[in-house]
């Protein structure tokens, strides 16, 4: 008999399964049962949608047997079965899509055992308890059956065999007991029954097992019964309740059960942050069980990520990822919807126009929103964890579709603030200073960088709170919002923040008038790089800063031009304004130069502009020239 080799990756995982000192060996049963159930689902679905099989739901079952003498456990299903090629392809390699990630995580964390525990690795887990695994399978509609057999990493063989019915029978020959490990527990029907209840209760087909029972022999009165009056007999019992977890009342399911269901079904090793359960009757009848993950999947913010909920029609899965059930801004939600109103044969195209589905989607959207709000109000820490993972998506949501969803999303937003923590817009507005002209915000690459902006320093000193925006989309989202509770958003680098009194304004105007010629000269010297040069009152101890006038802020210029494929000529430019601090010694210096040495003033103007660019986090256009000018100046000073 030819022994074939496993694929390399599979072999590694197999090795790992066998050699880990692993306390949750018992999950092998859950994995095999869930495979059996999936195989039945496939065939049942076919019989419903194509009507070809003539099978009804009652025809399907999973059976378990244990044999103490041979030390074997057998798990049989009458599902779709596998052809020879399928046996080869499905069991010779690890099919599980999560296994790659699983491996990646495993390397990173080196915490192998725990991850297997939470994840399970499908069929392969059989090797945690078996020295030999035999799979006999006959695909539905085929007359041939084949036997796949393996004693572990050394390889496997496939040969034709006899099998009367379609489906799959898996026989595990248990490992020998050692001093540390006793595998006999898995030969006890009571232990198996307990495991089925623990892990597989919601499997929708009966899991049957012959159980040994005792009863009184006929004719004996219970009150006179002695031990020899009892006899043993066998009875087939259905071990699982068959009610899917999402059809159970919330009060009947423990958090652990929900968590385990989520981790298993959606391949996440972390627990969900929140479980959302919803069941409705009436215009739309459905049960929904939704989860908010605690971390963004590694591909979440990429094109590869596919949103969607699993869709069941009356207990039968009809679609793995139904995208129409989730708006993009809630694309992080995982879960399933089971509805009686949907037809099994509905095609993808028809589903998109299905009124019922639209109704469900809009109900779910409201539900998700209200659950998030309640988390924000009652479990702030959790919400912040959520927002750190998925807040970016909500902000894109505000911005996208021309702001259509901004009202729905605005109260879910959090921003960093100068108070050193996350705030909601409501909280911000609630504690605004009297007379404050709007919601102040500042943009930058990082919190530290914003913190160091000259404008930030000044405003903070005056006791104003500032929102710190560090994501590209932030300012676009705010522009889309326009106002929050009638308060306008004001960029502290560009807008008139309305902080000056009338007298101060007059004073500044006067000063500016006096320096008019000087500033015009500097603007001219900068050759169109800035719209104008002005005096500033928001600079504290800093000499200069850059601001923008008009609708495009500095940050927006940065973001839009960072997008790929923007040709040089269509780049967007903010209308930049160079602001100079009148109380900084540099102001005196340039005033003097205007009288004495205009060539040098040109040089100064360039240098000041370059510094302002650097402070705002822009690249300077010609670093070599900048450095040259700076050195010239240094050399002059040292003379
Ligand atoms: P997963 O179930 O996550 O895909 P497994 O390693 O458990 O990964 O199983 C690999 C594949 O083998 C399954 O996807 C399925 O196609 C096939 N398979 C496993 N068990 C059965 C079974 N009892 N009946 C039919 N096919 C099965």
XYZ file of C-alpha atoms and ligand atoms in Angstrom:
666
model
C 0.000 0.000 0.000
C 1.471 3.316 -1.095
C 1.985 5.800 1.672
C 1.708 9.417 0.578
C 3.325 12.387 2.222
C 1.424 15.251 3.776
C 2.033 18.758 2.467
C 4.723 20.510 4.479
C 2.487 22.900 6.307
C 0.054 20.170 7.232
C 2.865 18.045 8.530
C 4.039 20.826 10.786
C 0.631 21.363 12.249
C 0.167 17.669 12.691
C 3.447 17.423 14.537
C 2.382 20.252 16.704
C -0.981 18.732 17.482
C 0.531 15.486 18.514
C 3.349 16.825 20.585
C 1.756 19.681 22.416
C 0.995 18.839 25.982
C -2.448 19.868 25.412
C -5.230 19.909 27.915
C -8.133 20.559 25.617
C -7.787 17.384 23.617
C -11.492 16.948 23.980
C -12.210 19.521 21.264
C -11.436 16.896 18.625
C -15.018 15.722 19.011
C -16.472 19.152 18.428
C -14.368 19.546 15.297
C -15.380 16.227 13.778
C -19.029 16.771 14.596
C -18.982 20.197 13.069
C -17.461 18.786 9.876
C -20.157 16.141 9.803
C -22.822 18.767 10.257
C -21.364 20.893 7.462
C -21.366 17.864 5.171
C -25.034 17.248 5.934
C -25.815 20.914 5.415
C -24.356 20.682 1.940
C -26.483 17.729 0.974
C -29.597 19.024 2.694
C -29.232 22.321 0.921
C -28.969 20.508 -2.364
C -32.061 18.486 -1.657
C -34.007 21.627 -0.815
C -32.810 23.814 -3.615
C -32.593 21.283 -6.401
C -35.100 18.826 -5.068
C -33.118 16.015 -6.621
C -32.206 13.904 -3.658
C -35.646 13.108 -2.313
C -34.167 13.357 1.155
C -35.962 15.153 3.938
C -34.568 16.676 7.018
C -35.486 13.729 9.201
C -33.259 11.487 7.136
C -30.110 13.110 8.392
C -28.193 12.248 11.506
C -24.744 11.928 13.022
C -23.942 8.782 14.919
C -21.267 8.093 17.475
C -20.118 4.722 18.711
C -17.430 3.707 21.121
C -15.789 0.320 21.352
C -13.928 -0.466 24.550
C -12.177 -3.584 23.274
C -10.743 -2.015 20.142
C -10.387 1.328 21.884
C -12.073 3.133 18.994
C -14.537 5.966 18.553
C -16.543 6.114 15.350
C -18.343 9.173 14.061
C -20.613 8.701 11.061
C -22.657 11.109 9.023
C -24.893 10.701 6.011
C -23.896 14.008 4.447
C -22.416 14.738 1.043
C -19.385 12.487 1.512
C -16.127 12.814 -0.388
C -14.821 11.426 -3.660
C -11.327 10.019 -3.858
C -9.994 13.360 -5.069
C -11.770 15.199 -2.312
C -10.341 12.886 0.303
C -6.945 13.562 -1.121
C -7.360 17.323 -1.372
C -9.283 17.974 1.805
C -7.451 15.748 4.211
C -3.994 15.748 2.646
C -3.665 19.480 3.145
C -4.999 21.782 5.735
C -8.020 23.311 4.148
C -8.933 25.542 6.960
C -8.579 29.093 5.810
C -7.733 30.233 9.303
C -4.796 27.917 9.597
C -2.417 30.285 7.876
C -3.237 33.130 10.193
C -3.167 30.723 13.002
C 0.367 29.814 12.064
C 1.390 33.420 11.759
C 0.018 34.310 15.157
C 1.603 31.242 16.573
C 5.051 32.276 15.400
C 4.575 35.731 16.767
C 3.376 34.751 20.144
C 4.970 31.411 20.543
C 2.026 30.486 22.617
C 1.090 27.446 20.635
C -0.949 25.547 23.056
C -3.371 28.225 23.955
C -4.118 29.091 20.381
C -4.923 25.559 19.416
C -7.202 25.527 22.417
C -9.202 28.477 21.317
C -9.178 27.761 17.643
C -9.195 24.104 16.964
C -7.710 23.052 13.693
C -10.472 20.995 12.226
C -9.991 17.454 11.153
C -6.380 17.379 12.283
C -7.335 17.621 15.916
C -8.268 13.932 15.640
C -4.558 13.205 15.942
C -4.443 14.663 19.423
C -6.140 11.557 20.707
C -5.546 8.948 18.007
C -2.711 6.794 16.851
C -4.606 5.888 13.725
C -7.387 7.726 11.905
C -9.492 6.026 9.238
C -11.939 7.907 7.043
C -14.329 5.950 4.876
C -16.335 8.091 2.563
C -18.774 7.795 -0.301
C -19.835 10.897 -2.158
C -23.550 11.334 -2.672
C -24.519 10.037 -6.088
C -21.428 7.886 -6.476
C -21.227 4.121 -6.137
C -17.606 4.034 -5.139
C -16.286 4.479 -1.661
C -12.721 5.085 -0.511
C -10.770 4.708 2.655
C -8.222 7.267 3.796
C -5.951 6.122 6.572
C -3.142 7.736 8.492
C -0.990 7.013 11.482
C 0.186 10.595 11.808
C 2.882 12.680 10.185
C 4.473 9.724 8.431
C 1.824 9.981 5.720
C -1.465 8.531 4.593
C -2.922 6.053 2.143
C -6.096 5.929 0.063
C -7.737 2.743 -1.187
C -11.146 1.710 -2.470
C -13.448 0.218 0.152
C -17.007 -0.966 0.672
C -19.557 1.436 2.075
C -23.288 0.940 1.826
C -24.519 4.488 2.149
C -23.342 7.925 1.173
C -21.568 9.981 3.805
C -18.481 9.680 5.909
C -17.423 7.431 8.747
C -14.396 8.378 10.777
C -12.811 5.873 13.103
C -10.281 6.942 15.685
C -8.027 4.405 17.300
C -7.138 6.046 20.579
C -3.561 6.583 21.694
C -2.192 4.226 24.311
C -2.534 5.453 27.845
C 0.604 6.814 29.402
C 1.488 7.705 32.937
C 0.346 11.275 32.381
C -2.501 10.750 29.975
C -5.457 8.477 30.070
C -7.489 8.389 26.890
C -10.031 5.887 28.156
C -12.330 8.682 29.195
C -13.292 9.065 25.546
C -14.565 5.518 25.472
C -17.253 6.305 27.997
C -20.611 7.116 26.377
C -21.400 9.384 29.312
C -18.256 11.382 28.808
C -18.983 11.651 25.083
C -22.533 12.677 25.816
C -21.311 15.416 28.153
C -18.870 16.671 25.522
C -21.588 16.820 22.894
C -23.774 18.856 25.223
C -20.902 21.142 26.062
C -19.674 21.889 22.569
C -22.163 20.745 19.994
C -25.572 21.202 21.497
C -26.791 23.547 18.789
C -25.864 21.279 15.870
C -29.093 21.097 13.927
C -29.094 17.397 13.151
C -29.521 14.738 15.793
C -26.292 13.362 17.214
C -27.208 9.880 18.279
C -25.490 7.364 20.426
C -26.375 4.052 21.883
C -26.421 4.417 25.636
C -26.283 1.609 28.124
C -29.130 1.813 30.614
C -30.514 -0.220 33.446
C -34.075 -1.052 34.261
C -36.016 -3.307 36.580
C -36.824 -6.691 35.205
C -40.434 -7.147 34.340
C -42.781 -8.023 37.172
C -40.532 -6.797 40.000
C -41.975 -4.219 42.334
C -39.565 -1.320 42.909
C -39.951 -1.600 46.652
C -38.677 -5.231 46.742
C -35.953 -4.751 44.140
C -32.525 -6.276 44.772
C -29.493 -5.672 42.606
C -30.011 -8.860 40.573
C -33.477 -7.626 39.635
C -31.955 -5.002 37.346
C -30.985 -5.639 33.759
C -29.016 -3.564 31.308
C -30.297 -2.669 27.861
C -29.302 -0.308 25.080
C -31.203 2.651 23.831
C -30.377 5.152 21.142
C -30.451 8.640 22.512
C -30.245 12.006 20.865
C -27.573 13.863 22.759
C -28.035 17.408 21.492
C -30.965 19.760 21.842
C -30.580 20.804 18.192
C -31.686 24.341 18.850
C -29.149 26.636 17.259
C -27.591 29.017 19.707
C -29.166 32.002 17.941
C -32.624 30.580 18.424
C -32.186 30.277 22.137
C -33.268 33.049 24.441
C -30.453 35.268 25.545
C -31.039 34.279 29.162
C -30.493 30.606 28.333
C -27.045 31.062 26.886
C -23.933 31.860 28.888
C -21.354 34.391 27.834
C -18.842 31.562 27.454
C -21.128 29.778 25.021
C -21.553 32.894 22.911
C -17.829 33.573 22.993
C -16.972 30.045 21.994
C -19.502 30.092 19.192
C -18.035 33.334 17.896
C -14.439 32.195 18.090
C -15.221 28.955 16.389
C -17.443 30.264 13.665
C -15.560 33.425 12.829
C -12.036 32.204 13.366
C -10.978 34.727 15.938
C -8.922 33.753 18.935
C -9.964 36.780 20.955
C -13.290 37.080 22.626
C -15.778 39.464 21.064
C -16.125 42.859 22.666
C -19.871 42.688 22.564
C -22.563 40.199 21.674
C -25.702 41.603 20.085
C -28.765 39.469 20.092
C -31.910 40.444 18.348
C -35.070 38.613 17.520
C -38.139 40.119 15.957
C -41.466 39.035 14.654
C -43.916 40.921 12.514
C -43.144 42.633 9.243
C -39.797 40.899 9.317
C -39.244 37.739 11.294
C -35.677 36.927 12.104
C -33.108 36.062 14.720
C -29.792 37.817 14.542
C -26.704 37.086 16.543
C -24.031 39.689 15.980
C -20.586 40.232 17.407
C -18.288 43.186 17.651
C -14.724 41.905 17.491
C -12.208 43.340 19.902
C -9.516 43.777 17.291
C -9.508 44.710 13.641
C -8.595 41.712 11.472
C -5.200 42.158 9.851
C -6.769 42.832 6.465
C -9.585 45.011 7.761
C -8.473 48.273 6.216
C -7.588 46.706 2.873
C -9.525 45.897 -0.259
C -9.279 42.212 0.531
C -11.573 42.483 3.520
C -15.075 41.301 2.757
C -17.900 42.483 4.941
C -21.069 40.518 5.444
C -23.234 38.445 7.723
C -24.030 34.778 7.371
C -27.513 34.346 6.081
C -29.782 31.470 7.053
C -33.207 30.744 5.672
C -35.099 29.035 8.422
C -32.083 27.292 9.843
C -30.337 26.477 6.578
C -27.304 28.490 5.651
C -27.813 30.052 2.231
C -25.008 32.546 2.102
C -21.656 32.751 3.832
C -21.239 36.519 3.589
C -24.250 38.576 2.747
C -22.815 42.049 2.190
C -26.198 43.732 1.780
C -26.966 43.208 5.428
C -24.273 45.603 6.632
C -23.527 49.201 5.744
C -19.852 49.892 5.067
C -19.396 51.880 8.244
C -20.436 48.860 10.303
C -18.481 46.402 8.189
C -16.570 45.195 11.254
C -19.645 43.432 12.627
C -19.615 39.636 12.399
C -22.526 37.341 12.863
C -25.554 35.762 11.324
C -29.157 36.334 10.509
C -31.728 33.585 10.315
C -35.051 34.493 8.761
C -38.196 32.592 7.980
C -39.132 35.074 5.308
C -36.414 34.173 2.864
C -36.657 31.517 0.242
C -33.918 28.947 0.015
C -33.496 29.226 -3.705
C -33.078 32.920 -3.759
C -30.221 33.965 -5.989
C -27.643 36.570 -5.114
C -29.129 38.984 -7.644
C -32.644 38.582 -6.366
C -31.496 38.890 -2.802
C -30.131 42.337 -3.494
C -33.605 43.556 -4.348
C -35.408 41.614 -1.694
C -37.618 43.927 0.342
C -37.479 41.725 3.367
C -33.718 41.729 3.354
C -33.633 45.512 3.110
C -35.969 45.750 6.051
C -33.793 43.432 8.105
C -30.685 45.389 7.148
C -32.184 48.664 8.261
C -33.356 47.185 11.570
C -29.910 45.760 12.201
C -28.285 49.073 11.452
C -30.420 50.734 14.133
C -29.731 47.929 16.543
C -25.975 48.105 16.049
C -26.034 51.854 16.498
C -27.989 51.649 19.726
C -25.730 48.923 21.103
C -22.668 51.006 20.338
C -24.223 54.017 22.016
C -25.056 51.992 25.065
C -21.497 50.720 25.190
C -20.263 54.295 24.913
C -22.474 55.373 27.780
C -22.070 52.422 30.097
C -18.767 50.770 29.280
C -16.500 53.591 28.305
C -13.262 51.627 28.450
C -14.631 48.938 26.181
C -15.941 51.524 23.803
C -12.549 53.160 23.576
C -11.054 49.789 22.783
C -13.678 49.400 20.099
C -13.009 52.865 18.728
C -9.272 52.325 18.611
C -9.895 49.303 16.421
C -12.744 50.543 14.236
C -13.100 54.303 14.736
C -11.384 55.014 11.472
C -14.133 53.153 9.673
C -16.806 55.272 11.373
C -15.000 58.433 10.326
C -14.847 57.233 6.726
C -18.549 56.588 7.124
C -19.205 60.212 8.034
C -17.270 61.378 5.015
C -18.474 58.919 2.395
C -21.676 59.080 0.352
C -21.638 62.873 0.522
C -22.252 62.830 4.229
C -25.505 60.899 4.024
C -24.835 59.047 7.270
C -23.252 61.816 9.281
C -26.171 62.280 11.623
C -26.287 58.601 12.397
C -22.581 58.466 13.149
C -21.638 61.815 14.692
C -22.425 60.848 18.265
C -20.361 57.668 17.955
C -17.157 59.551 17.205
C -14.294 59.972 19.619
C -11.379 62.337 19.254
C -8.166 62.787 21.121
C -8.069 66.103 22.866
C -5.686 68.434 24.607
C -7.125 67.058 27.852
C -5.091 63.932 27.149
C -7.982 61.573 26.567
C -10.697 60.578 24.125
C -13.727 62.867 24.053
C -17.038 62.798 22.239
C -18.247 65.898 20.451
C -21.049 66.175 22.960
C -18.611 66.167 25.867
C -16.512 68.793 24.150
C -19.428 71.108 23.489
C -20.702 70.542 27.015
C -17.591 72.076 28.512
C -16.756 74.777 25.987
C -15.667 78.093 27.446
C -18.178 80.862 27.493
C -18.132 82.832 24.291
C -15.963 80.254 22.526
C -16.623 80.682 18.840
C -16.595 77.020 17.849
C -15.051 73.589 18.280
C -11.299 74.032 18.023
C -9.218 71.373 16.363
C -5.668 70.939 15.188
C -4.198 68.485 12.687
C -0.865 66.713 12.587
C 0.892 63.427 12.018
C 0.951 62.530 15.678
C -0.388 63.732 18.990
C 3.097 64.794 20.039
C 3.483 66.879 16.937
C 0.168 68.658 17.407
C 1.022 69.256 21.018
C 4.101 71.173 19.841
C 2.365 73.405 17.340
C 2.757 77.064 18.326
C -0.982 77.634 17.990
C -1.744 74.739 20.323
C 0.469 76.118 23.013
C -1.182 79.515 22.935
C -4.724 78.212 23.011
C -3.991 75.764 25.769
C -2.510 78.522 27.834
C -5.732 80.416 27.438
C -7.615 77.404 28.732
C -9.275 76.183 25.550
C -9.696 72.512 24.786
C -8.567 71.381 21.326
C -9.396 68.232 19.399
C -6.273 66.559 18.052
C -6.748 65.031 14.617
C -4.143 62.556 13.478
C -5.901 60.478 10.826
C -6.008 61.614 7.225
C -9.758 61.369 7.069
C -10.388 63.374 10.248
C -10.598 66.849 8.872
C -12.609 65.731 5.862
C -15.077 64.132 8.216
C -15.355 67.331 10.254
C -15.847 69.419 7.108
C -18.612 67.036 6.170
C -20.221 67.398 9.582
C -19.971 71.166 9.245
C -21.400 71.799 12.697
C -22.153 69.874 15.833
C -24.959 71.150 18.036
C -24.823 74.438 16.156
C -21.117 74.858 16.900
C -18.843 75.229 13.939
C -15.545 73.417 13.676
C -12.545 75.698 13.604
C -9.074 74.711 12.568
C -6.743 76.527 14.920
C -4.199 76.873 12.121
C -6.447 78.567 9.638
C -9.587 80.048 11.006
C -10.178 83.288 12.768
C -10.884 81.896 16.172
C -12.557 85.088 17.273
C -10.407 85.404 20.360
C -9.470 89.054 19.938
C -11.293 91.975 21.459
C -12.166 94.913 19.244
C -9.302 96.954 20.677
C -6.814 94.183 20.074
C -8.038 93.901 16.535
C -7.592 97.615 15.992
C -4.130 97.480 17.495
C -3.124 94.630 15.214
C -4.556 96.373 12.190
C -2.534 99.424 13.037
C 0.655 97.434 13.431
C -0.025 95.610 10.216
C -0.619 98.893 8.376
C 2.714 100.112 9.643
C 4.416 97.006 8.336
C 2.409 96.826 5.137
C 5.314 97.589 2.847
C 7.596 95.219 4.675
C 5.124 92.365 4.370
C 4.393 93.058 0.732
C 8.093 92.968 0.086
C 8.422 89.616 1.816
C 5.411 88.180 -0.018
C 6.985 89.289 -3.246
C 10.328 87.790 -2.245
C 8.670 84.439 -1.622
C 7.510 84.411 -5.212
C 3.939 83.183 -4.856
C 4.592 80.554 -2.219
C 2.423 82.419 0.226
C -0.670 84.495 -0.347
C 0.404 87.023 2.234
C 2.488 87.702 5.309
C 0.680 88.877 8.432
C 1.148 89.486 12.125
C -0.139 86.819 14.411
C -1.575 86.700 17.878
C -1.589 82.941 18.260
C 2.105 82.334 18.499
C 3.163 82.499 22.125
C 6.910 82.075 22.197
C 7.287 80.889 18.588
C 8.556 83.178 15.831
C 6.408 82.018 12.876
C 3.702 79.707 11.750
C 1.837 78.879 8.606
C -1.901 79.059 8.187
C -4.324 78.734 5.343
C -7.097 80.926 4.120
C -10.038 79.716 2.085
C -11.614 76.270 2.093
C -8.531 74.102 1.867
C -6.521 73.644 5.005
C -2.856 72.737 5.181
C -3.719 69.250 6.336
C -6.098 68.732 3.437
C -3.412 69.733 1.001
C -1.124 67.165 2.560
C -3.677 64.376 2.480
C -4.992 64.959 -1.018
C -1.569 65.205 -2.528
C -0.437 62.069 -0.774
C -2.973 60.098 -2.772
C -1.442 58.043 -5.529
C -1.452 59.296 -9.117
C -2.063 62.946 -8.532
C -0.190 64.686 -11.352
C 1.922 67.665 -10.403
C -0.230 70.177 -12.279
C -3.479 69.142 -10.624
C -2.120 69.191 -7.092
C -4.259 71.087 -4.690
C -2.679 73.977 -2.875
C -3.875 75.598 0.279
C -3.639 79.371 0.183
C -0.826 79.727 2.650
C -0.312 82.639 4.976
C 2.970 83.227 6.753
C 2.243 84.517 10.235
C 4.848 86.385 12.225
C 4.927 86.914 15.949
C 5.166 90.665 16.636
C 6.576 90.106 20.093
C 9.400 87.894 18.929
C 12.831 89.532 18.417
C 12.832 88.272 14.830
C 10.136 90.824 13.999
C 12.411 93.662 15.042
C 15.219 92.121 13.035
C 13.284 91.981 9.783
C 11.966 95.477 10.282
C 15.514 96.671 10.551
C 16.636 94.714 7.524
C 13.871 96.259 5.475
C 15.557 99.605 6.075
C 19.164 98.457 5.788
C 19.639 95.314 3.709
C 16.821 94.104 1.510
C 18.887 91.358 -0.098
C 19.383 89.808 3.279
C 15.699 90.250 4.099
C 14.876 88.102 1.074
C 17.087 85.400 2.542
C 15.368 85.761 5.913
C 11.955 85.484 4.325
C 12.957 82.207 2.714
C 14.338 80.870 5.948
C 11.297 81.834 7.975
C 9.012 80.264 5.430
C 11.026 77.050 5.453
C 10.854 76.910 9.241
C 7.118 77.393 9.194
C 6.815 74.515 6.723
C 8.863 72.277 8.966
C 6.801 73.117 12.028
C 3.605 72.197 10.188
C 5.095 68.901 9.059
C 5.520 69.811 5.394
C 8.650 68.957 3.454
C 10.656 71.994 2.443
C 10.803 72.407 -1.265
C 14.550 72.734 -1.634
C 16.422 71.367 1.387
C 19.836 71.984 -0.175
C 19.136 75.656 -0.740
C 17.689 75.916 2.766
C 20.748 74.404 4.306
C 22.991 76.660 2.182
C 21.195 79.790 3.362
C 21.299 78.717 6.961
C 25.031 78.099 6.778
C 25.668 81.447 5.143
C 23.898 83.055 8.017
C 25.788 81.088 10.610
C 29.069 81.979 8.974
C 28.145 85.676 9.017
C 27.254 85.503 12.690
C 30.561 83.926 13.576
C 32.549 86.619 11.740
P -12.571 22.922 7.695
O -13.700 22.118 8.193
O -12.311 24.118 8.509
O -12.668 23.255 6.233
P -11.070 20.517 8.189
O -9.600 20.240 8.211
O -11.814 20.171 9.407
O -11.233 22.038 7.834
O -11.718 19.762 6.986
C -11.200 19.886 5.714
C -12.243 19.583 4.661
O -12.525 18.197 4.591
C -13.593 20.218 4.886
O -13.634 21.536 4.414
C -14.515 19.317 4.087
O -14.528 19.683 2.721
C -13.850 17.974 4.221
N -14.504 17.166 5.260
C -14.096 16.983 6.528
N -14.936 16.182 7.201
C -15.908 15.830 6.317
C -17.082 14.999 6.384
N -17.436 14.410 7.510
N -17.816 14.882 5.262
C -17.474 15.511 4.107
N -16.396 16.288 3.997
C -15.617 16.463 5.077
